PDB file of C-alpha atoms in Angstrom:
ATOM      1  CA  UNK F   1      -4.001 -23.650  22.399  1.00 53.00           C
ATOM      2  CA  UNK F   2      -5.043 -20.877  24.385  1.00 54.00           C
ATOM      3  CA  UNK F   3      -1.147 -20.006  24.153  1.00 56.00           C
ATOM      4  CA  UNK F   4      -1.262 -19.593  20.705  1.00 56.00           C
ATOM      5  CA  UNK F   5      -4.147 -17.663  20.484  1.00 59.00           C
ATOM      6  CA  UNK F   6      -3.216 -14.981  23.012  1.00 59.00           C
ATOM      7  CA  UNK F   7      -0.193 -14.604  20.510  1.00 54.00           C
ATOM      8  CA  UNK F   8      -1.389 -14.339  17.641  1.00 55.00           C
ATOM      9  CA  UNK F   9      -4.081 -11.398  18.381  1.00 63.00           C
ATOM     10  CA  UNK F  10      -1.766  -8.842  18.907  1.00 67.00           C
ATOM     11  CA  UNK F  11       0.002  -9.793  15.369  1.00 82.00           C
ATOM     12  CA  UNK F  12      -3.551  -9.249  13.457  1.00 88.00           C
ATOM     13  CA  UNK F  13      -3.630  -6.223  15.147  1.00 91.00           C
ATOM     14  CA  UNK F  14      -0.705  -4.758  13.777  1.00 93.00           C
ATOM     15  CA  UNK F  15      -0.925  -6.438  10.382  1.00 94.00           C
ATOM     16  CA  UNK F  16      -3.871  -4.962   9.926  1.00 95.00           C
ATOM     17  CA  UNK F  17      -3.001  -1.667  10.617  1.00 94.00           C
ATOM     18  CA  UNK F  18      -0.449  -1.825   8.618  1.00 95.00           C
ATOM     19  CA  UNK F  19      -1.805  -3.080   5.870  1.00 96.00           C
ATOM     20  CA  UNK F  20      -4.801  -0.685   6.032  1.00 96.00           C
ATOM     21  CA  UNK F  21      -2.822   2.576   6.667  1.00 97.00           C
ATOM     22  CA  UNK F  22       0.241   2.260   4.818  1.00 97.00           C
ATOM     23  CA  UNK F  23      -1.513   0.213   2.178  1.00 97.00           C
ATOM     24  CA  UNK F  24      -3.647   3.256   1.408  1.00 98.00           C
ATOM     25  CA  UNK F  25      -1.042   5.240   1.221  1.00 98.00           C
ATOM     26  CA  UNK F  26       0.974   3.640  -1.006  1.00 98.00           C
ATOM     27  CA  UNK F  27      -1.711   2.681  -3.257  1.00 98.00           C
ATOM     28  CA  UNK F  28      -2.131   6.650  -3.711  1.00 97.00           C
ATOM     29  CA  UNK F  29       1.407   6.968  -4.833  1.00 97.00           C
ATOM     30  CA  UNK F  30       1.456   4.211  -6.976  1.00 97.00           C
ATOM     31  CA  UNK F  31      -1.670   5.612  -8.651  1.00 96.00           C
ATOM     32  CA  UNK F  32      -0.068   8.986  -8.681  1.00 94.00           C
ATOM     33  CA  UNK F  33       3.091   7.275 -10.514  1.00 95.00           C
ATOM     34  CA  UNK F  34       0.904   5.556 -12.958  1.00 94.00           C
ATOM     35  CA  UNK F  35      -0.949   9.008 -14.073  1.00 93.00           C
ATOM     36  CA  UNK F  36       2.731  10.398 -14.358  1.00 93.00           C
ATOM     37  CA  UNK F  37       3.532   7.391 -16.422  1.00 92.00           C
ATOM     38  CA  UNK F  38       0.548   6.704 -18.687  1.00 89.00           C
ATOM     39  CA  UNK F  39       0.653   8.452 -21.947  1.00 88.00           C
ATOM     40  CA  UNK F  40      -1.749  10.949 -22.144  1.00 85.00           C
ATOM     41  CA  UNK F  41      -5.760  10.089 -22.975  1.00 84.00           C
ATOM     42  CA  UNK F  42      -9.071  10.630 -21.854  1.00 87.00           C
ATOM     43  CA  UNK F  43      -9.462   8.274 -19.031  1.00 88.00           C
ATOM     44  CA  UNK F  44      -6.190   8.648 -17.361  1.00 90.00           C
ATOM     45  CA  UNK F  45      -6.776   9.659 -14.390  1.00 90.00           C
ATOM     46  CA  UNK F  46     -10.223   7.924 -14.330  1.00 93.00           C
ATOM     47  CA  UNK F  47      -8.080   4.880 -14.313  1.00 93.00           C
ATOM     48  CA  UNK F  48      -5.697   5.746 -11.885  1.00 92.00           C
ATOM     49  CA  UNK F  49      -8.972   6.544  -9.421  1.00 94.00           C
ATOM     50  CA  UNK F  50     -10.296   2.902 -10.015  1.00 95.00           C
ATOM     51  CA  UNK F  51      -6.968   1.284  -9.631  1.00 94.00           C
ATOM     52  CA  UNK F  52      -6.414   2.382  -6.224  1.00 96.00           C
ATOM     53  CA  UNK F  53      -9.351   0.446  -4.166  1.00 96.00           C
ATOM     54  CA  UNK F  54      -8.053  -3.396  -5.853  1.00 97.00           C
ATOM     55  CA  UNK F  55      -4.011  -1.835  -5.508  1.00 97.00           C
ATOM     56  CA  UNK F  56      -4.876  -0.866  -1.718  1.00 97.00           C
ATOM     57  CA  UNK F  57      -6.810  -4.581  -0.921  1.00 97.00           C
ATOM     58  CA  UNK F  58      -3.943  -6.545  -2.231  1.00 97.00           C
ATOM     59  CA  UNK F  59      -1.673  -4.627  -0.219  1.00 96.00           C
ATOM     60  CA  UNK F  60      -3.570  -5.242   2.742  1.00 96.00           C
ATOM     61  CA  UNK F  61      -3.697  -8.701   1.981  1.00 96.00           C
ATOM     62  CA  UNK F  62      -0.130  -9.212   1.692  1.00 95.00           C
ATOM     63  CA  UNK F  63       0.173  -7.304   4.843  1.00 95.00           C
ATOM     64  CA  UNK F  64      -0.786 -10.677   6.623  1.00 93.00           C
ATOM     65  CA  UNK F  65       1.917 -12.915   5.129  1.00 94.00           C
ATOM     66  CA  UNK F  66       4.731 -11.053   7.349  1.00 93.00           C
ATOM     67  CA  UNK F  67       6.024 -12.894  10.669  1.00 91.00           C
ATOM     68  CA  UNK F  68       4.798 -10.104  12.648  1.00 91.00           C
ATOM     69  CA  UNK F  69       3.179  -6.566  12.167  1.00 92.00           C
ATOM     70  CA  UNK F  70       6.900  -5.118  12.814  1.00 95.00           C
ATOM     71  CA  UNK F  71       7.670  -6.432   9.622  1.00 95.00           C
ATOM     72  CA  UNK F  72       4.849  -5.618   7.815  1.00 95.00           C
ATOM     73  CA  UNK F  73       4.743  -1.945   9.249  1.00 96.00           C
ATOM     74  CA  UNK F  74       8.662  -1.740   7.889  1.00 97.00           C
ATOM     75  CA  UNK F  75       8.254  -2.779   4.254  1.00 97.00           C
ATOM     76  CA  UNK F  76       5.772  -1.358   3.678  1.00 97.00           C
ATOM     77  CA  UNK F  77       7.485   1.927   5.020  1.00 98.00           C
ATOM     78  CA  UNK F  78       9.960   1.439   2.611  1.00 98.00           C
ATOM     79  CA  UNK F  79       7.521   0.515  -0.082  1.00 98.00           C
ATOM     80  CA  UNK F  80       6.098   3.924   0.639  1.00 98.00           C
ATOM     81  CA  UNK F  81       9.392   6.136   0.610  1.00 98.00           C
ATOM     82  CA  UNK F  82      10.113   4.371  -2.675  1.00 98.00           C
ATOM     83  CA  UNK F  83       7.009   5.368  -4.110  1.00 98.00           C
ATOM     84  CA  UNK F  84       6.916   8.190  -2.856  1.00 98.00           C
ATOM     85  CA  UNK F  85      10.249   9.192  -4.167  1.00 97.00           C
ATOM     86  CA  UNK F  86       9.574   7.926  -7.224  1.00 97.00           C
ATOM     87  CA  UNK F  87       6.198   9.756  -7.655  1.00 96.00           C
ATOM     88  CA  UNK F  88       8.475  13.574  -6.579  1.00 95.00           C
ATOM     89  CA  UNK F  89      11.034  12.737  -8.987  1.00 95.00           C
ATOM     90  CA  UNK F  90       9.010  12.060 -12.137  1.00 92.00           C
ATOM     91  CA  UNK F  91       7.954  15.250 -14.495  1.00 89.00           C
ATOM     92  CA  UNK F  92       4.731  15.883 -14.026  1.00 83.00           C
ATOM     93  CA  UNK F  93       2.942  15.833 -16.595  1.00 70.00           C
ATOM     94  CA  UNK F  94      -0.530  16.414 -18.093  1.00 55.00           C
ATOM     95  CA  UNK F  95      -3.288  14.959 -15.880  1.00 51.00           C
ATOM     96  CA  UNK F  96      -5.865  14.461 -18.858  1.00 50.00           C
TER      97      UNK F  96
END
């Protein structure tokens, strides 16, 4: 027991790091891709600011499903360069 416990802390560790820091940021540039996205009206980017917080928690959340925080850290460093990518390559358009 103890054996399994002594593993598993470093894993929550880095799973929730991960989760937290690269959960925020992608949350941002998914929010920044939905303003881009959304046809234009008067609570646009209102919207965009109150999807982040429930975006960024269920990224966290699924942060703790990987095997390990390796994992976690990875995907969701790819998850990020996609959005990110996407988010640089869309017009901008009007913000509201």
């Amino acid at each position: 027991m103890a054996a399994i416990n002594k593993a598993a802390k470093p894993q929550w560790l880095s799973r929730t790091l991960a989760g937290t820091c690269l959960g925020f940021t992608l949350a941002l540039a998914l929010s920044g891709v939905f303003v881009r996205l959304a046809p234009d009206a008067a609570g646009k980017v209102q919207m965009a600011m109150w999807l982040m917080p429930p975006v960024w928690l269920a990224v966290a959340s699924l942060a703790f499903l990987f095997r390990d925080g390796w994992r976690a850290s990875a995907w969701l460093a790819a998850a990020n360069v996609a959005a990110w990518g996407l988010l640089f390559l869309l017009p901008p358009g009007s913000s509201g």
